[in-house]
PDB file of C-alpha atoms in Angstrom:
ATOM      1  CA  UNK A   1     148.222 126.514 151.919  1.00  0.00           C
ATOM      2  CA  UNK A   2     149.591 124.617 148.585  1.00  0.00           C
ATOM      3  CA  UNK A   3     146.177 123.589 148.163  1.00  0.00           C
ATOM      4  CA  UNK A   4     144.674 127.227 148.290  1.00  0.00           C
ATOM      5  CA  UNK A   5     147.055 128.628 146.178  1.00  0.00           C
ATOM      6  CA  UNK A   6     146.266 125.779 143.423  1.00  0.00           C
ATOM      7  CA  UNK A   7     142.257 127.341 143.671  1.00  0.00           C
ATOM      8  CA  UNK A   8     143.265 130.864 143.758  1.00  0.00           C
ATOM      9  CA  UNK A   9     145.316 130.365 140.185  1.00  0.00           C
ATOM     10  CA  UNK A  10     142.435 128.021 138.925  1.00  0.00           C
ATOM     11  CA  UNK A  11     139.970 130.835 139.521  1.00  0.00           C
ATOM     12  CA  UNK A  12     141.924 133.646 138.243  1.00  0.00           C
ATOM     13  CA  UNK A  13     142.752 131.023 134.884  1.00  0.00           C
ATOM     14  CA  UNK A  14     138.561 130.782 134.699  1.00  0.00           C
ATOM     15  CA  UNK A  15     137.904 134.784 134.906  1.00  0.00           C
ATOM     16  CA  UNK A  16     140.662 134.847 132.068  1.00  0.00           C
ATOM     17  CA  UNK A  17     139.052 132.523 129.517  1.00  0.00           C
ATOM     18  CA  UNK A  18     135.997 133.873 130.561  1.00  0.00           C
ATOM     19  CA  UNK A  19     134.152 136.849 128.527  1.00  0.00           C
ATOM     20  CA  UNK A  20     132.936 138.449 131.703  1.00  0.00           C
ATOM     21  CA  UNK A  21     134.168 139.723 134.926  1.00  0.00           C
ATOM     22  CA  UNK A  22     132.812 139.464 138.293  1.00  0.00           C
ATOM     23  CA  UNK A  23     133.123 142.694 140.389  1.00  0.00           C
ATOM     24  CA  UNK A  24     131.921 141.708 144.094  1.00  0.00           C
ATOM     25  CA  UNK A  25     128.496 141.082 144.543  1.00  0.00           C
ATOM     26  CA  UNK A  26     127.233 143.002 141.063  1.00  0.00           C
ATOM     27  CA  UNK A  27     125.784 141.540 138.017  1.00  0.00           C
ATOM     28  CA  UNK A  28     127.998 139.596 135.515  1.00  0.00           C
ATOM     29  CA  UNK A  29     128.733 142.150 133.061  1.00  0.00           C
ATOM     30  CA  UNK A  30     130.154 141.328 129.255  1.00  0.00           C
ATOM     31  CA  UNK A  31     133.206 142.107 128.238  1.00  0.00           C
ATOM     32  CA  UNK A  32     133.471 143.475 124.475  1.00  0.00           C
ATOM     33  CA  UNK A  33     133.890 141.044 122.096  1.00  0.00           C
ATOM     34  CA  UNK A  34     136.942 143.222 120.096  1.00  0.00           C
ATOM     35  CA  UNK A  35     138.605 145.284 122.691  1.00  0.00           C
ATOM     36  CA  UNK A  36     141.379 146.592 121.328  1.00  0.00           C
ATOM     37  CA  UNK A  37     144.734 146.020 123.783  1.00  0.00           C
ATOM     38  CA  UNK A  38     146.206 148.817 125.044  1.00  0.00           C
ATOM     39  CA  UNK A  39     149.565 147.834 123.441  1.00  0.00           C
ATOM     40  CA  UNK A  40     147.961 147.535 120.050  1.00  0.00           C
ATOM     41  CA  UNK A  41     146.970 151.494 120.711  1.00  0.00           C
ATOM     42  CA  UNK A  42     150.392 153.012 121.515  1.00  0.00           C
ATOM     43  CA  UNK A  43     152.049 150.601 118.680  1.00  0.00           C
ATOM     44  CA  UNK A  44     150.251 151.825 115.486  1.00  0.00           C
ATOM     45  CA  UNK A  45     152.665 150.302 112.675  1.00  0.00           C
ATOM     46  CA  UNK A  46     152.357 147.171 114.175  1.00  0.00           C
ATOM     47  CA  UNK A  47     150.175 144.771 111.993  1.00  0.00           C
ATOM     48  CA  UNK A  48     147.006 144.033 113.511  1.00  0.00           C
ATOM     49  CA  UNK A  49     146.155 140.291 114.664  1.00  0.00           C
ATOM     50  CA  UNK A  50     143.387 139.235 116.200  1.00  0.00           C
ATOM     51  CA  UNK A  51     142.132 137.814 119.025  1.00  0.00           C
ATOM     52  CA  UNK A  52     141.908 133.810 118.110  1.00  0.00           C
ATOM     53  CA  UNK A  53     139.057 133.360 120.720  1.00  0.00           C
ATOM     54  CA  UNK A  54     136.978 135.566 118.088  1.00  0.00           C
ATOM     55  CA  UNK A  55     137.771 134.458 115.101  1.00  0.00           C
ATOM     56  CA  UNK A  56     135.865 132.959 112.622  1.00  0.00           C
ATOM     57  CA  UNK A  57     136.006 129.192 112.206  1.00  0.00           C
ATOM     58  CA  UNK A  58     136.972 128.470 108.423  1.00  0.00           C
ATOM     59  CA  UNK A  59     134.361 126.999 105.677  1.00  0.00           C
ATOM     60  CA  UNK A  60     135.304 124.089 104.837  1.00  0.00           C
ATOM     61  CA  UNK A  61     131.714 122.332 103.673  1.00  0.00           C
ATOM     62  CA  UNK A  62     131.330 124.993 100.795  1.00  0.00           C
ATOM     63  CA  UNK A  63     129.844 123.753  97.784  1.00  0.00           C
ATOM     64  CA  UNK A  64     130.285 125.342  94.476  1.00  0.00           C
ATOM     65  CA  UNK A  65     127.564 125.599  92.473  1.00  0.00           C
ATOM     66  CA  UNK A  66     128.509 125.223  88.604  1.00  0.00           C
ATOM     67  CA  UNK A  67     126.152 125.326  85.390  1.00  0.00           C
ATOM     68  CA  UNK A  68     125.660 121.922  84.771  1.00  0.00           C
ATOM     69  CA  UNK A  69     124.118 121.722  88.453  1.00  0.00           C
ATOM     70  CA  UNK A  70     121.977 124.128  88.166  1.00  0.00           C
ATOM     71  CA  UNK A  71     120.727 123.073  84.566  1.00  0.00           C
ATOM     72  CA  UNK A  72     119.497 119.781  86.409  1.00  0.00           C
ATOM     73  CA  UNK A  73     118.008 121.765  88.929  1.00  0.00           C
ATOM     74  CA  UNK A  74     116.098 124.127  86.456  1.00  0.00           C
ATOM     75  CA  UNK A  75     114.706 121.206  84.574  1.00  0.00           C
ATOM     76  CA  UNK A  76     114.227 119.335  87.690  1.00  0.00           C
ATOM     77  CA  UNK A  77     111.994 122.364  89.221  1.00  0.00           C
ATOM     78  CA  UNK A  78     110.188 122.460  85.967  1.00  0.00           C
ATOM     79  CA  UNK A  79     109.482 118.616  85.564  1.00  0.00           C
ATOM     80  CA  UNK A  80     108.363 118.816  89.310  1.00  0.00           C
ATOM     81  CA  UNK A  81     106.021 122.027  88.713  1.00  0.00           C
ATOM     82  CA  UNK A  82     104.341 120.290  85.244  1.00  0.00           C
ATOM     83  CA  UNK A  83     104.091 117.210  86.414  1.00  0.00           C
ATOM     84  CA  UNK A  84     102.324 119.279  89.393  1.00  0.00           C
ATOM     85  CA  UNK A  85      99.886 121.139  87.189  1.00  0.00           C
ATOM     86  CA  UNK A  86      99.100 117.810  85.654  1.00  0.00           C
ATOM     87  CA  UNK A  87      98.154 116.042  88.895  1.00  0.00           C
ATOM     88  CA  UNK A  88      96.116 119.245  89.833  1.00  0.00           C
ATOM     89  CA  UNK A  89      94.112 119.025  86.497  1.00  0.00           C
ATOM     90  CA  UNK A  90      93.194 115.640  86.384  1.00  0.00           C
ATOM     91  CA  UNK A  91      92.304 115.647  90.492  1.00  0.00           C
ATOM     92  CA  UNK A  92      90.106 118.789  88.813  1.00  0.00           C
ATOM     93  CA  UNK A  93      88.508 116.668  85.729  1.00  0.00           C
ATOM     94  CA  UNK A  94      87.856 113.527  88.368  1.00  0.00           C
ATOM     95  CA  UNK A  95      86.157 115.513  90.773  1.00  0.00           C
ATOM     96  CA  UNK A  96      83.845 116.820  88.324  1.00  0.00           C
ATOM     97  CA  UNK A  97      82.938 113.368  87.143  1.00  0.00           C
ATOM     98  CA  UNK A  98      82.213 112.415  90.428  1.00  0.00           C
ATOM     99  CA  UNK A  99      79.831 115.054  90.835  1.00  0.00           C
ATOM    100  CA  UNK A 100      78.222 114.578  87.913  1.00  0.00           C
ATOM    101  CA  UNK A 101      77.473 110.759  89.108  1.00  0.00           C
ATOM    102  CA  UNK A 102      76.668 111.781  92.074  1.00  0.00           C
ATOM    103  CA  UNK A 103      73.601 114.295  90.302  1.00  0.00           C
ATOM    104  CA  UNK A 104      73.139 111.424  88.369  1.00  0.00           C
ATOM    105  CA  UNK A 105      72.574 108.744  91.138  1.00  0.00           C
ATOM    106  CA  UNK A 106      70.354 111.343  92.515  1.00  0.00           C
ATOM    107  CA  UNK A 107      68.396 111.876  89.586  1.00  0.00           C
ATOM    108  CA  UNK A 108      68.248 107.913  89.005  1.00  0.00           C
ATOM    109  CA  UNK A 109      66.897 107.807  92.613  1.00  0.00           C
ATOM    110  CA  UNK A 110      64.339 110.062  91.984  1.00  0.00           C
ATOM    111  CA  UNK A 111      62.993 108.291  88.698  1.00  0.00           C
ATOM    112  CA  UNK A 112      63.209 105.154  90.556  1.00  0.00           C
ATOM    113  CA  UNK A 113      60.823 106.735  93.213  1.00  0.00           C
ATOM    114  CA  UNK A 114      58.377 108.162  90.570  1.00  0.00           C
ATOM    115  CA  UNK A 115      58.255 105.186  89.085  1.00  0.00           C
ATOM    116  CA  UNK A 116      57.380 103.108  92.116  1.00  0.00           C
ATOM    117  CA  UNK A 117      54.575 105.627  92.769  1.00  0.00           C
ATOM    118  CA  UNK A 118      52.783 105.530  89.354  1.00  0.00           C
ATOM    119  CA  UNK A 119      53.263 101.540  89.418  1.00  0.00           C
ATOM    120  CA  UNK A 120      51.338 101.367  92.459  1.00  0.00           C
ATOM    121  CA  UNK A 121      48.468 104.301  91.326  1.00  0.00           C
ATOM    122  CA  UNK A 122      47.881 101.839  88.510  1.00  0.00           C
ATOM    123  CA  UNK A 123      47.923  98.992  90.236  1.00  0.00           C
ATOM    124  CA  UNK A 124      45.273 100.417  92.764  1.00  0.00           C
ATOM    125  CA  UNK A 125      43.311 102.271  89.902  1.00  0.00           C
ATOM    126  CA  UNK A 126      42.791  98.939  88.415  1.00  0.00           C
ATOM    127  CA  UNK A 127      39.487  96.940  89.476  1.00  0.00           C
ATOM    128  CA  UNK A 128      40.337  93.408  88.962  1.00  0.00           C
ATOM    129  CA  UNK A 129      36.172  92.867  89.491  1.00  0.00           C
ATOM    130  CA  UNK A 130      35.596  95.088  86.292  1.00  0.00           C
ATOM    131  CA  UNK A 131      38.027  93.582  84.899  1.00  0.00           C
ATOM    132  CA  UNK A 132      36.717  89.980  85.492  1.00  0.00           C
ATOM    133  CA  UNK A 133      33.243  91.258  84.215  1.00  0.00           C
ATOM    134  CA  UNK A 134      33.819  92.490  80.886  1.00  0.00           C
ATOM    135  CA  UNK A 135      35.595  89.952  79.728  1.00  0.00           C
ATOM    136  CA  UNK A 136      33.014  87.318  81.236  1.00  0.00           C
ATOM    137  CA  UNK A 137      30.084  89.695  79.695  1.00  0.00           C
ATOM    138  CA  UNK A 138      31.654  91.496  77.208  1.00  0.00           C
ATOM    139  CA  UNK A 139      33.847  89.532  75.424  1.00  0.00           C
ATOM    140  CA  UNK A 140      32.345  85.673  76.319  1.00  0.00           C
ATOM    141  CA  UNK A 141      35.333  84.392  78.253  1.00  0.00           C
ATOM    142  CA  UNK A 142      34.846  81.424  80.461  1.00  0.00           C
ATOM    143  CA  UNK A 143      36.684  80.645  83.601  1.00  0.00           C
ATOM    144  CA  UNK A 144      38.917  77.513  83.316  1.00  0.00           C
ATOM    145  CA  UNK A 145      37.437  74.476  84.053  1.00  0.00           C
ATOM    146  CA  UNK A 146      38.113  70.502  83.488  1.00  0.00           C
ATOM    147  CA  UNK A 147      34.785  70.655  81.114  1.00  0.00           C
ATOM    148  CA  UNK A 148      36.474  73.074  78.495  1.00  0.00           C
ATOM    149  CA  UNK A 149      39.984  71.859  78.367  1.00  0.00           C
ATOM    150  CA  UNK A 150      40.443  70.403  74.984  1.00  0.00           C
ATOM    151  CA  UNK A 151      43.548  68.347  74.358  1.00  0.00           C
ATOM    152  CA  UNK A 152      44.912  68.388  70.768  1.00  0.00           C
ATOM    153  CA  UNK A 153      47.038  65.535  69.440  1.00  0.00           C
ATOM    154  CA  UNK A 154      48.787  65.758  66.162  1.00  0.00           C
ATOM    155  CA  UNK A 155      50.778  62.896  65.118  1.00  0.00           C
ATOM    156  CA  UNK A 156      50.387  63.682  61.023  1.00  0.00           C
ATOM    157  CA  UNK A 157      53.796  65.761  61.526  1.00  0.00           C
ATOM    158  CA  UNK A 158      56.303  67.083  63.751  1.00  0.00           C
ATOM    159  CA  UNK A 159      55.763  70.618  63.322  1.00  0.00           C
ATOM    160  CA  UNK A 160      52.759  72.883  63.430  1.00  0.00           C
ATOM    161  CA  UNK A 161      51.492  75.464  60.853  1.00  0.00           C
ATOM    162  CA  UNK A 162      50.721  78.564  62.304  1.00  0.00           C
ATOM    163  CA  UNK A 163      47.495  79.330  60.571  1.00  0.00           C
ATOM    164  CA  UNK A 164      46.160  75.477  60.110  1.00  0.00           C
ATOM    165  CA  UNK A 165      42.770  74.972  61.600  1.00  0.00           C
ATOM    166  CA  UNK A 166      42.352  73.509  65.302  1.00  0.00           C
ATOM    167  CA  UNK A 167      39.797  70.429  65.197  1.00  0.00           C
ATOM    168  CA  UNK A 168      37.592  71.474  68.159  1.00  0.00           C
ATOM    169  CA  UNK A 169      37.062  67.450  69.324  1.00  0.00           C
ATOM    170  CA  UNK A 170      33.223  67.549  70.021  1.00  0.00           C
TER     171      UNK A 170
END
C-alpha cells in the first residue's frame, strides 16, 4: 500500500510542475501562462511577485556596443564594399578582353582560311608547262645539264667583285 501511496504523490507532484491538467479521458488542455492566484486577488496592497517558473532568464552575454567599435565596423563595411566594386570592375575589364581575343582568334581563323584558299587558286591557276615553255622559247633558258655547267676558279684573290666579268672557259 506504501508503495501506491509513493505513485499517487509522484503523480500528483508531476500534474503540479506540469503546465497542463488532465481531466479524465479529454484532451490535454494548457493552463495560462500568468494566472493570477486567487490570494493575490483578495490581497490588493500586497506587492506583486511572480511566478519564478515564468520568469525571464537574465542577460548575461550582452555586449555593448561603443563608438570606437562601430568606427571599425563602418570603415570595415566600406573597405569590404570598395574593395568589392574593385574586384567587380576589373572581373568587368577582363571579360571584355577576353572577348575581344576571342573575335580576334576568330577573325585570325578566318584570314588564315582565306588565305589557304587563294594559295591554292594560285597554285592551281599556275601551268608549270607554260611556264616551262616561255622561258625555254621565250627567254632562251636551257635545262641543266653536265654539258653547260661551267666551273669558275679564282685564285687571284679572296674576295669577289660584284660587277667583274665571268671568263666563260670555252
Amino acid at each position: 500500500m506504501a508503495a501506491a501511496n509513493q505513485r499517487e504523490a509522484a503523480y500528483r507532484r508531476n500534474i503540479r510542475n506540469a503546465s497542463y491538467y488532465v481531466d479524465g479521458s479529454a484532451a490535454r488542455v494548457p493552463e495560462p501562462a500568468f494566472a493570477p492566484q486567487p490570494d493575490q486577488r483578495r490581497h490588493h496592497h500586497r506587492q506583486h511577485r511572480p511566478d519564478p517558473r515564468y520568469m525571464a532568464a537574465p542577460r548575461t552575454n550582452c555586449v555593448s556596443v561603443n563608438i570606437p567599435i562601430t568606427v571599425l565596423l563602418v570603415i570595415t563595411l566600406v573597405i569590404s564594399v570598395l574593395v568589392g566594386y574593385r574586384y567587380l570592375c576589373l572581373k568587368s575589364s577582363l571579360d571584355t578582353h577576353m572577348n575581344s581575343i576571342k573575335t580576334l582568334e576568330t577573325r585570325l581563323d578566318t584570314l588564315r582560311t582565306e588565305n589557304d584558299a587563294l594559295e591554292k587558286s594560285i597554285d592551281t591557276s599556275v601551268d608549270l608547262n607554260k611556264v616551262y615553255e616561255v622561258a625555254t622559247n621565250e627567254l632562251g633558258m636551257v635545262r641543266v645539264g653536265q654539258d653547260n655547267i661551267i666551273q669558275y676558279d679564282k685564285t687571284e684573290s679572296e674576295y669577289v667583285k660584284q660587277y667583274e666579268d665571268i671568263p666563260t672557259g670555252q
